[in-house]
Amino acid sequence: MKYLTATLGLVSITLVILYQVDTVHSHVRYTVQQAQKDLFDFLMTKSKKTPFEQADVVLEKKVGDSWLKIPCIGFIGSCEYDDVCEFLSLITECPQPFVDAGVPCKCPFQKGVYKLPKTEFDVEIPIFPPGDYHGKANLTHNDQSVACVELFTTFD
């Protein structure tokens, strides 16, 4: 297991990567400040196809000193996605920096290493009221954990 923790502005991100499928070290860093994302290195899989099929996501909001689990409502919240590719197919337009760098937003992900240079773009997330949030996603392939991604963020 490899742990990576980064604190950038309002966001602290911890990535836990489990190497059980043909993958390469993953590294994601970004900051969220007033619906702005700053992306640095974005390395993807080296497997021949999309290295995960399912995702179990837990999303929580801090209320006082406790974390309150947000239920799954319309693909948002603490959800289990049986087909991640189907969920990604809901993306209507890949952000231009991804297009320019040749980083796919939909399945299948072809074999290779994808790198997104430092860039910035707006992300509209009107459904989240201001506050502190915690999210964790466990990605699996053939019922085996491939990666666990955890992030903490604050929306103003």
PDB file of C-alpha atoms in Angstrom, residues 4 6 13-15 25-31 39-43:
ATOM      1  CA  LEU A   4       0.121  10.116  -0.357  1.00  0.00           C
ATOM      2  CA  ALA A   6      -1.167  16.612   0.102  1.00  0.00           C
ATOM      3  CA  ILE A  13      -6.078  14.833  -0.067  1.00  0.00           C
ATOM      4  CA  THR A  14      -4.894  11.395   0.972  1.00  0.00           C
ATOM      5  CA  LEU A  15      -4.570   8.703  -1.666  1.00  0.00           C
ATOM      6  CA  HIS A  25       1.709   4.473  -9.355  1.00  0.00           C
ATOM      7  CA  SER A  26      -1.148   6.961  -9.321  1.00  0.00           C
ATOM      8  CA  HIS A  27      -0.667  10.519  -8.214  1.00  0.00           C
ATOM      9  CA  VAL A  28      -3.385  13.178  -8.087  1.00  0.00           C
ATOM     10  CA  ARG A  29      -3.149  16.597  -6.509  1.00  0.00           C
ATOM     11  CA  TYR A  30      -5.609  19.456  -6.805  1.00  0.00           C
ATOM     12  CA  THR A  31      -6.996  22.348  -4.873  1.00  0.00           C
ATOM     13  CA  LEU A  39      -4.693  19.959 -11.286  1.00  0.00           C
ATOM     14  CA  PHE A  40      -1.064  18.942 -11.376  1.00  0.00           C
ATOM     15  CA  ASP A  41       0.147  15.450 -12.310  1.00  0.00           C
ATOM     16  CA  PHE A  42      -2.534  12.953 -13.274  1.00  0.00           C
ATOM     17  CA  LEU A  43      -1.216   9.464 -13.966  1.00  0.00           C
TER      18      LEU A  43
END
